[in-house]
mmCIF file of C-alpha atoms and ligand atoms in Angstrom:
data_model
loop_
_atom_site.group_PDB
_atom_site.id
_atom_site.type_symbol
_atom_site.label_atom_id
_atom_site.label_comp_id
_atom_site.label_asym_id
_atom_site.label_seq_id
_atom_site.Cartn_x
_atom_site.Cartn_y
_atom_site.Cartn_z
ATOM 1 C CA UNK A 1357 8.948 -0.827 2.626
ATOM 2 C CA UNK A 1358 9.835 -4.321 1.525
ATOM 3 C CA UNK A 1359 8.641 -6.843 -1.021
ATOM 4 C CA UNK A 1360 10.283 -10.073 -0.023
ATOM 5 C CA UNK A 1361 10.572 -12.266 3.042
ATOM 6 C CA UNK A 1362 14.355 -12.215 2.613
ATOM 7 C CA UNK A 1363 14.332 -8.431 3.237
ATOM 8 C CA UNK A 1364 13.211 -9.044 6.829
ATOM 9 C CA UNK A 1365 16.830 -9.181 8.008
ATOM 10 C CA UNK A 1366 17.381 -5.583 6.906
ATOM 11 C CA UNK A 1367 14.110 -4.554 8.583
ATOM 12 C CA UNK A 1368 15.235 -5.986 11.923
ATOM 13 C CA UNK A 1369 18.830 -4.795 11.592
ATOM 14 C CA UNK A 1370 17.638 -1.224 11.091
ATOM 15 C CA UNK A 1371 15.278 -1.438 14.056
ATOM 16 C CA UNK A 1372 12.051 -0.726 12.148
ATOM 17 C CA UNK A 1373 8.973 -0.014 14.252
ATOM 18 C CA UNK A 1374 6.994 -2.167 11.828
ATOM 19 C CA UNK A 1375 6.459 -2.687 8.116
ATOM 20 C CA UNK A 1376 4.490 0.108 6.444
ATOM 21 C CA UNK A 1377 4.387 -1.451 2.996
ATOM 22 C CA UNK A 1378 4.850 -5.104 2.132
ATOM 23 C CA UNK A 1379 4.556 -5.279 -1.660
ATOM 24 C CA UNK A 1380 2.801 -8.648 -1.937
ATOM 25 C CA UNK A 1381 3.035 -8.700 -5.724
ATOM 26 C CA UNK A 1382 6.625 -9.956 -5.369
ATOM 27 C CA UNK A 1383 5.182 -13.323 -4.305
ATOM 28 C CA UNK A 1384 3.389 -13.404 -7.632
ATOM 29 C CA UNK A 1385 6.319 -12.015 -9.658
ATOM 30 C CA UNK A 1386 8.664 -14.705 -8.342
ATOM 31 C CA UNK A 1387 6.291 -17.541 -9.094
ATOM 32 C CA UNK A 1388 5.510 -19.233 -12.419
ATOM 33 C CA UNK A 1389 1.925 -19.922 -11.321
ATOM 34 C CA UNK A 1390 -0.717 -18.180 -9.228
ATOM 35 C CA UNK A 1391 0.653 -18.574 -5.687
ATOM 36 C CA UNK A 1392 -1.698 -20.906 -3.835
ATOM 37 C CA UNK A 1393 -3.466 -19.885 -0.645
ATOM 38 C CA UNK A 1394 -1.043 -22.010 1.383
ATOM 39 C CA UNK A 1395 2.051 -20.622 -0.334
ATOM 40 C CA UNK A 1396 0.857 -17.095 0.397
ATOM 41 C CA UNK A 1397 -0.213 -17.967 3.931
ATOM 42 C CA UNK A 1398 3.293 -19.288 4.733
ATOM 43 C CA UNK A 1399 4.915 -16.042 3.549
ATOM 44 C CA UNK A 1400 2.516 -13.719 5.377
ATOM 45 C CA UNK A 1401 2.739 -15.870 8.525
ATOM 46 C CA UNK A 1402 6.540 -15.695 8.449
ATOM 47 C CA UNK A 1403 6.501 -11.898 8.115
ATOM 48 C CA UNK A 1404 3.956 -11.551 10.940
ATOM 49 C CA UNK A 1405 5.884 -13.924 13.226
ATOM 50 C CA UNK A 1406 9.283 -12.369 12.581
ATOM 51 C CA UNK A 1407 7.875 -8.904 13.327
ATOM 52 C CA UNK A 1408 6.573 -10.296 16.624
ATOM 53 C CA UNK A 1409 3.533 -8.110 17.220
ATOM 54 C CA UNK A 1410 4.781 -5.011 15.419
ATOM 55 C CA UNK A 1411 2.462 -3.704 12.734
ATOM 56 C CA UNK A 1412 2.837 -5.313 9.289
ATOM 57 C CA UNK A 1413 0.880 -3.608 6.522
ATOM 58 C CA UNK A 1414 0.472 -5.941 3.589
ATOM 59 C CA UNK A 1415 -0.600 -4.376 0.335
ATOM 60 C CA UNK A 1416 -2.792 -6.582 -1.796
ATOM 61 C CA UNK A 1417 -1.748 -7.480 -5.315
ATOM 62 C CA UNK A 1418 -0.526 -4.483 -7.326
ATOM 63 C CA UNK A 1419 0.394 -5.745 -10.789
ATOM 64 C CA UNK A 1420 -0.213 -4.343 -14.238
ATOM 65 C CA UNK A 1421 1.414 -1.115 -15.457
ATOM 66 C CA UNK A 1422 5.168 -1.535 -14.816
ATOM 67 C CA UNK A 1423 4.768 -5.014 -13.274
ATOM 68 C CA UNK A 1424 3.746 -7.681 -15.783
ATOM 69 C CA UNK A 1425 3.328 -11.403 -15.061
ATOM 70 C CA UNK A 1426 2.992 -13.908 -17.933
ATOM 71 C CA UNK A 1427 0.579 -16.336 -16.254
ATOM 72 C CA UNK A 1428 -1.954 -13.550 -15.660
ATOM 73 C CA UNK A 1429 -2.315 -13.385 -19.459
ATOM 74 C CA UNK A 1430 -2.835 -9.634 -19.434
ATOM 75 C CA UNK A 1431 -3.490 -8.137 -22.836
ATOM 76 C CA UNK A 1432 -1.295 -5.503 -24.386
ATOM 77 C CA UNK A 1433 -2.491 -2.014 -23.457
ATOM 78 C CA UNK A 1434 -1.619 1.296 -25.045
ATOM 79 C CA UNK A 1435 -1.729 3.046 -21.665
ATOM 80 C CA UNK A 1436 -0.851 0.450 -19.026
ATOM 81 C CA UNK A 1437 -0.378 3.040 -16.249
ATOM 82 C CA UNK A 1438 -4.005 4.024 -16.808
ATOM 83 C CA UNK A 1439 -5.058 0.477 -17.400
ATOM 84 C CA UNK A 1440 -5.981 -2.884 -16.012
ATOM 85 C CA UNK A 1441 -3.992 -2.982 -12.781
ATOM 86 C CA UNK A 1442 -4.001 -3.505 -9.026
ATOM 87 C CA UNK A 1443 -7.437 -3.373 -7.354
ATOM 88 C CA UNK A 1444 -9.074 -3.227 -10.787
ATOM 89 C CA UNK A 1445 -7.789 -6.735 -11.539
ATOM 90 C CA UNK A 1446 -8.795 -7.900 -8.056
ATOM 91 C CA UNK A 1447 -12.373 -6.672 -8.458
ATOM 92 C CA UNK A 1448 -12.605 -8.046 -11.992
ATOM 93 C CA UNK A 1449 -11.205 -11.462 -11.006
ATOM 94 C CA UNK A 1450 -12.461 -11.945 -7.444
ATOM 95 C CA UNK A 1451 -11.219 -15.541 -7.225
ATOM 96 C CA UNK A 1452 -7.603 -14.357 -7.360
ATOM 97 C CA UNK A 1453 -8.402 -11.680 -4.773
ATOM 98 C CA UNK A 1454 -10.260 -14.044 -2.440
ATOM 99 C CA UNK A 1455 -7.337 -16.459 -2.374
ATOM 100 C CA UNK A 1456 -5.084 -13.638 -1.217
ATOM 101 C CA UNK A 1457 -7.570 -12.353 1.374
ATOM 102 C CA UNK A 1458 -8.033 -15.865 2.806
ATOM 103 C CA UNK A 1459 -4.266 -16.251 3.143
ATOM 104 C CA UNK A 1460 -3.947 -12.828 4.783
ATOM 105 C CA UNK A 1461 -6.780 -13.383 7.238
ATOM 106 C CA UNK A 1462 -5.453 -16.828 8.224
ATOM 107 C CA UNK A 1463 -1.984 -15.313 8.758
ATOM 108 C CA UNK A 1464 -3.488 -12.545 10.911
ATOM 109 C CA UNK A 1465 -3.556 -15.017 13.817
ATOM 110 C CA UNK A 1466 0.252 -15.006 13.959
ATOM 111 C CA UNK A 1467 0.972 -11.324 14.509
ATOM 112 C CA UNK A 1468 -0.283 -7.830 13.787
ATOM 113 C CA UNK A 1469 -1.288 -7.720 10.115
ATOM 114 C CA UNK A 1470 -3.097 -4.836 8.417
ATOM 115 C CA UNK A 1471 -4.507 -5.064 4.893
ATOM 116 C CA UNK A 1472 -4.034 -2.213 2.430
ATOM 117 C CA UNK A 1473 -5.583 -1.827 -1.029
ATOM 118 C CA UNK A 1474 -3.695 -0.020 -3.839
ATOM 119 C CA UNK A 1475 -4.910 2.282 -6.636
ATOM 120 C CA UNK A 1476 -8.271 3.239 -5.184
ATOM 121 C CA UNK A 1477 -10.063 5.980 -7.136
ATOM 122 C CA UNK A 1478 -13.697 5.640 -5.994
ATOM 123 C CA UNK A 1479 -15.758 4.931 -2.896
ATOM 124 C CA UNK A 1480 -17.590 2.045 -4.590
ATOM 125 C CA UNK A 1481 -14.283 0.199 -5.063
ATOM 126 C CA UNK A 1482 -13.633 0.290 -1.318
ATOM 127 C CA UNK A 1483 -17.177 -0.832 -0.534
ATOM 128 C CA UNK A 1484 -16.867 -3.700 -3.022
ATOM 129 C CA UNK A 1485 -13.548 -4.780 -1.468
ATOM 130 C CA UNK A 1486 -15.189 -4.734 1.974
ATOM 131 C CA UNK A 1487 -18.078 -6.823 0.648
ATOM 132 C CA UNK A 1488 -15.658 -9.424 -0.736
ATOM 133 C CA UNK A 1489 -13.734 -9.376 2.550
ATOM 134 C CA UNK A 1490 -16.984 -10.063 4.441
ATOM 135 C CA UNK A 1491 -17.706 -13.022 2.131
ATOM 136 C CA UNK A 1492 -14.225 -14.414 2.785
ATOM 137 C CA UNK A 1493 -14.643 -13.962 6.545
ATOM 138 C CA UNK A 1494 -18.000 -15.749 6.438
ATOM 139 C CA UNK A 1495 -16.420 -18.645 4.529
ATOM 140 C CA UNK A 1496 -13.557 -18.928 7.013
ATOM 141 C CA UNK A 1497 -15.974 -18.793 9.936
ATOM 142 C CA UNK A 1498 -18.144 -21.536 8.466
ATOM 143 C CA UNK A 1499 -15.020 -23.674 7.995
ATOM 144 C CA UNK A 1500 -13.988 -23.058 11.612
ATOM 145 C CA UNK A 1501 -10.788 -21.257 10.553
ATOM 146 C CA UNK A 1502 -9.803 -18.463 12.975
ATOM 147 C CA UNK A 1503 -8.751 -14.937 11.976
ATOM 148 C CA UNK A 1504 -8.364 -11.561 13.649
ATOM 149 C CA UNK A 1505 -10.231 -8.346 12.957
ATOM 150 C CA UNK A 1506 -7.458 -6.738 10.912
ATOM 151 C CA UNK A 1507 -6.974 -3.027 10.418
ATOM 152 C CA UNK A 1508 -8.055 -2.050 6.905
ATOM 153 C CA UNK A 1509 -6.633 0.809 4.844
ATOM 154 C CA UNK A 1510 -6.129 2.100 1.345
ATOM 155 C CA UNK A 1511 -3.378 3.744 -0.605
ATOM 156 C CA UNK A 1512 -4.004 7.286 -1.713
ATOM 157 C CA UNK A 1513 -2.210 7.458 -5.042
ATOM 158 C CA UNK A 1514 -4.741 8.846 -7.499
ATOM 159 C CA UNK A 1515 -5.767 12.519 -7.550
ATOM 160 C CA UNK A 1516 -9.392 11.328 -7.353
ATOM 161 C CA UNK A 1517 -8.702 9.608 -4.037
ATOM 162 C CA UNK A 1518 -7.158 12.803 -2.678
ATOM 163 C CA UNK A 1519 -10.179 14.874 -3.691
ATOM 164 C CA UNK A 1520 -12.639 12.456 -2.053
ATOM 165 C CA UNK A 1521 -10.421 11.579 0.908
ATOM 166 C CA UNK A 1522 -13.116 12.866 3.291
ATOM 167 C CA UNK A 1523 -15.548 10.273 1.917
ATOM 168 C CA UNK A 1524 -12.960 7.491 1.747
ATOM 169 C CA UNK A 1525 -11.945 8.146 5.354
ATOM 170 C CA UNK A 1526 -15.451 7.111 6.446
ATOM 171 C CA UNK A 1527 -14.802 3.653 4.977
ATOM 172 C CA UNK A 1528 -11.347 2.736 6.307
ATOM 173 C CA UNK A 1529 -8.991 2.804 9.318
ATOM 174 C CA UNK A 1530 -5.980 4.390 7.636
ATOM 175 C CA UNK A 1531 -4.531 6.028 4.538
ATOM 176 C CA UNK A 1532 -1.030 5.559 3.176
ATOM 177 C CA UNK A 1533 -0.061 7.974 0.444
ATOM 178 C CA UNK A 1534 1.739 6.465 -2.548
ATOM 179 C CA UNK A 1535 3.637 9.524 -3.680
ATOM 180 C CA UNK A 1536 5.318 7.668 -6.554
ATOM 181 C CA UNK A 1537 2.075 7.118 -8.406
ATOM 182 C CA UNK A 1538 0.397 10.223 -7.012
ATOM 183 C CA UNK A 1539 3.142 12.357 -8.577
ATOM 184 C CA UNK A 1540 2.856 10.492 -11.864
ATOM 185 C CA UNK A 1541 -0.917 10.888 -12.088
ATOM 186 C CA UNK A 1542 -1.059 14.453 -10.777
ATOM 187 C CA UNK A 1543 1.691 15.892 -12.961
ATOM 188 C CA UNK A 1544 0.762 13.673 -15.942
ATOM 189 C CA UNK A 1545 4.340 12.363 -16.058
ATOM 190 C CA UNK A 1546 5.248 8.746 -16.770
ATOM 191 C CA UNK A 1547 7.356 7.662 -13.778
ATOM 192 C CA UNK A 1548 9.064 5.068 -15.983
ATOM 193 C CA UNK A 1549 10.392 7.512 -18.555
ATOM 194 C CA UNK A 1550 13.917 8.689 -17.641
ATOM 195 C CA UNK A 1551 13.652 11.511 -20.187
ATOM 196 C CA UNK A 1552 11.095 13.120 -17.890
ATOM 197 C CA UNK A 1553 13.131 12.877 -14.703
ATOM 198 C CA UNK A 1554 13.658 16.623 -14.520
ATOM 199 C CA UNK A 1555 9.895 17.169 -14.747
ATOM 200 C CA UNK A 1556 8.966 14.513 -12.188
ATOM 201 C CA UNK A 1557 8.844 16.761 -9.133
ATOM 202 C CA UNK A 1558 7.411 15.227 -5.966
ATOM 203 C CA UNK A 1559 8.003 18.569 -4.217
ATOM 204 C CA UNK A 1560 5.544 20.260 -6.596
ATOM 205 C CA UNK A 1561 3.190 22.563 -4.698
ATOM 206 C CA UNK A 1562 0.271 20.539 -6.082
ATOM 207 C CA UNK A 1563 1.606 17.421 -4.350
ATOM 208 C CA UNK A 1564 2.341 19.208 -1.068
ATOM 209 C CA UNK A 1565 -1.185 20.651 -0.985
ATOM 210 C CA UNK A 1566 -2.619 17.207 -1.669
ATOM 211 C CA UNK A 1567 -0.617 15.712 1.199
ATOM 212 C CA UNK A 1568 -2.015 18.306 3.602
ATOM 213 C CA UNK A 1569 -5.539 17.754 2.317
ATOM 214 C CA UNK A 1570 -5.312 13.998 2.875
ATOM 215 C CA UNK A 1571 -3.954 14.410 6.436
ATOM 216 C CA UNK A 1572 -6.693 16.898 7.319
ATOM 217 C CA UNK A 1573 -9.508 14.829 5.818
ATOM 218 C CA UNK A 1574 -8.162 11.626 7.324
ATOM 219 C CA UNK A 1575 -7.871 13.093 10.814
ATOM 220 C CA UNK A 1576 -11.268 14.789 10.640
ATOM 221 C CA UNK A 1577 -12.852 11.417 9.938
ATOM 222 C CA UNK A 1578 -10.873 9.226 12.324
ATOM 223 C CA UNK A 1579 -8.125 7.778 10.092
ATOM 224 C CA UNK A 1580 -4.420 7.803 10.740
ATOM 225 C CA UNK A 1581 -2.360 8.907 7.750
ATOM 226 C CA UNK A 1582 1.084 7.897 6.511
ATOM 227 C CA UNK A 1583 3.308 8.059 3.444
ATOM 228 C CA UNK A 1584 4.742 4.943 1.791
ATOM 229 C CA UNK A 1585 6.040 6.434 -1.471
ATOM 230 C CA UNK A 1586 9.714 7.355 -1.918
ATOM 231 C CA UNK A 1587 9.005 10.907 -0.793
ATOM 232 C CA UNK A 1588 8.534 9.633 2.762
ATOM 233 C CA UNK A 1589 12.301 9.066 2.918
ATOM 234 C CA UNK A 1590 13.174 12.563 1.704
ATOM 235 C CA UNK A 1591 14.784 14.059 4.788
ATOM 236 C CA UNK A 1592 14.552 17.597 3.393
ATOM 237 C CA UNK A 1593 10.791 17.231 3.984
ATOM 238 C CA UNK A 1594 10.737 15.310 7.272
ATOM 239 C CA UNK A 1595 10.011 18.386 9.411
ATOM 240 C CA UNK A 1596 7.365 19.499 6.879
ATOM 241 C CA UNK A 1597 5.656 16.112 7.187
ATOM 242 C CA UNK A 1598 5.634 16.427 10.978
ATOM 243 C CA UNK A 1599 4.127 19.905 10.754
ATOM 244 C CA UNK A 1600 1.514 18.638 8.324
ATOM 245 C CA UNK A 1601 0.503 16.092 10.956
ATOM 246 C CA UNK A 1602 1.578 12.786 9.415
ATOM 247 C CA UNK A 1603 1.327 9.847 11.799
ATOM 248 C CA UNK A 1604 3.670 7.456 9.993
ATOM 249 C CA UNK A 1605 6.465 7.364 7.415
ATOM 250 C CA UNK A 1606 7.243 4.108 5.671
ATOM 251 C CA UNK A 1607 10.676 3.981 4.049
ATOM 252 C CA UNK A 1608 13.142 1.400 2.741
ATOM 253 C CA UNK A 1609 15.172 -0.330 5.485
ATOM 254 C CA UNK A 1610 18.336 1.536 4.505
ATOM 255 C CA UNK A 1611 16.645 4.893 5.224
ATOM 256 C CA UNK A 1612 15.036 4.116 8.597
ATOM 257 C CA UNK A 1613 17.806 5.389 10.851
ATOM 258 C CA UNK A 1614 18.423 8.559 8.773
ATOM 259 C CA UNK A 1615 14.728 9.468 8.864
ATOM 260 C CA UNK A 1616 14.414 8.640 12.567
ATOM 261 C CA UNK A 1617 17.399 10.878 13.327
ATOM 262 C CA UNK A 1618 15.784 13.710 11.383
ATOM 263 C CA UNK A 1619 12.525 13.265 13.322
ATOM 264 C CA UNK A 1620 14.409 13.335 16.643
ATOM 265 C CA UNK A 1621 16.187 16.528 15.570
ATOM 266 C CA UNK A 1622 12.915 18.279 14.792
ATOM 267 C CA UNK A 1623 11.410 20.224 17.677
ATOM 268 C CA UNK A 1624 7.777 19.284 18.267
ATOM 269 C CA UNK A 1625 6.596 22.909 18.370
ATOM 270 C CA UNK A 1626 8.143 23.436 14.934
HETATM 271 C C1 PEP B 3045 3.603 4.533 -4.718
HETATM 272 O O1 PEP B 3045 2.981 4.543 -5.777
HETATM 273 O O2 PEP B 3045 4.054 5.558 -4.162
HETATM 274 C C2 PEP B 3045 3.880 3.255 -4.040
HETATM 275 C C3 PEP B 3045 4.359 3.201 -2.799
HETATM 276 O O3 PEP B 3045 3.632 2.104 -4.704
HETATM 277 P P1 PEP B 3045 4.513 1.558 -5.931
HETATM 278 O O4 PEP B 3045 5.769 2.378 -5.989
HETATM 279 O O5 PEP B 3045 4.742 0.118 -5.643
HETATM 280 O O6 PEP B 3045 3.606 1.794 -7.086
HETATM 281 MG MG1 MG B 3046 1.831 2.818 -6.457
#
């Protein structure tokens, strides 16, 4: 999991097999204007080139809630975690979204990029994203700009997405579970409030059952399934994740070798 091009050194140093979560909103957070298509393209191209053919999963814009950006002019909300954020902004302001998708598709020519959409709660949202993606592809094609057929996935981080993961799996190539938000929304606990730390329990049986449900539904319908929330790096659960059938764990660079060691120490039949 990284958010900035400058983190690539740590990714390589720790011998990552790829990038499971590139938090693209950092490009927006570090800018004082909407990053242009070319600015974004340069960043995505660099990440793809440096990773030299290894998978790079770039998450589309996930702002709102805890991540605010002045130039977006977002209004004050009483419940920002339940508010105008992530894919909701992208579907409401398709021009911003299309700029990002164009940059991502152009960069796809320089490596192995996958596109991942955050905060999905309904099937129609995924279909709408795919429709917009098709429009962008048609525009690029008509302009003679090449792109690859990128792998397309969604984050599973709302309880609704878990419950309809069988239907969502029909629409996408992969799922990556965002356990940070999934825990917040499932246990009704604000992840930002330190007073609630002792209640914020990602090992809650409700979460573990949801993880299993998502793996089973994903696999039944042809999707691979990973975890990109902090829980993926929790080595007390690594063998549990393997037993559940997870195909991928995406963790911060500093945790890669610890988690890999734990995987190697787990017997397959366990
Ligand atoms: C998550 O919610 O688990 C996640 C990986 O995304 P973020 O922490 O950026 O919301
Ligand atoms: Mg999240």
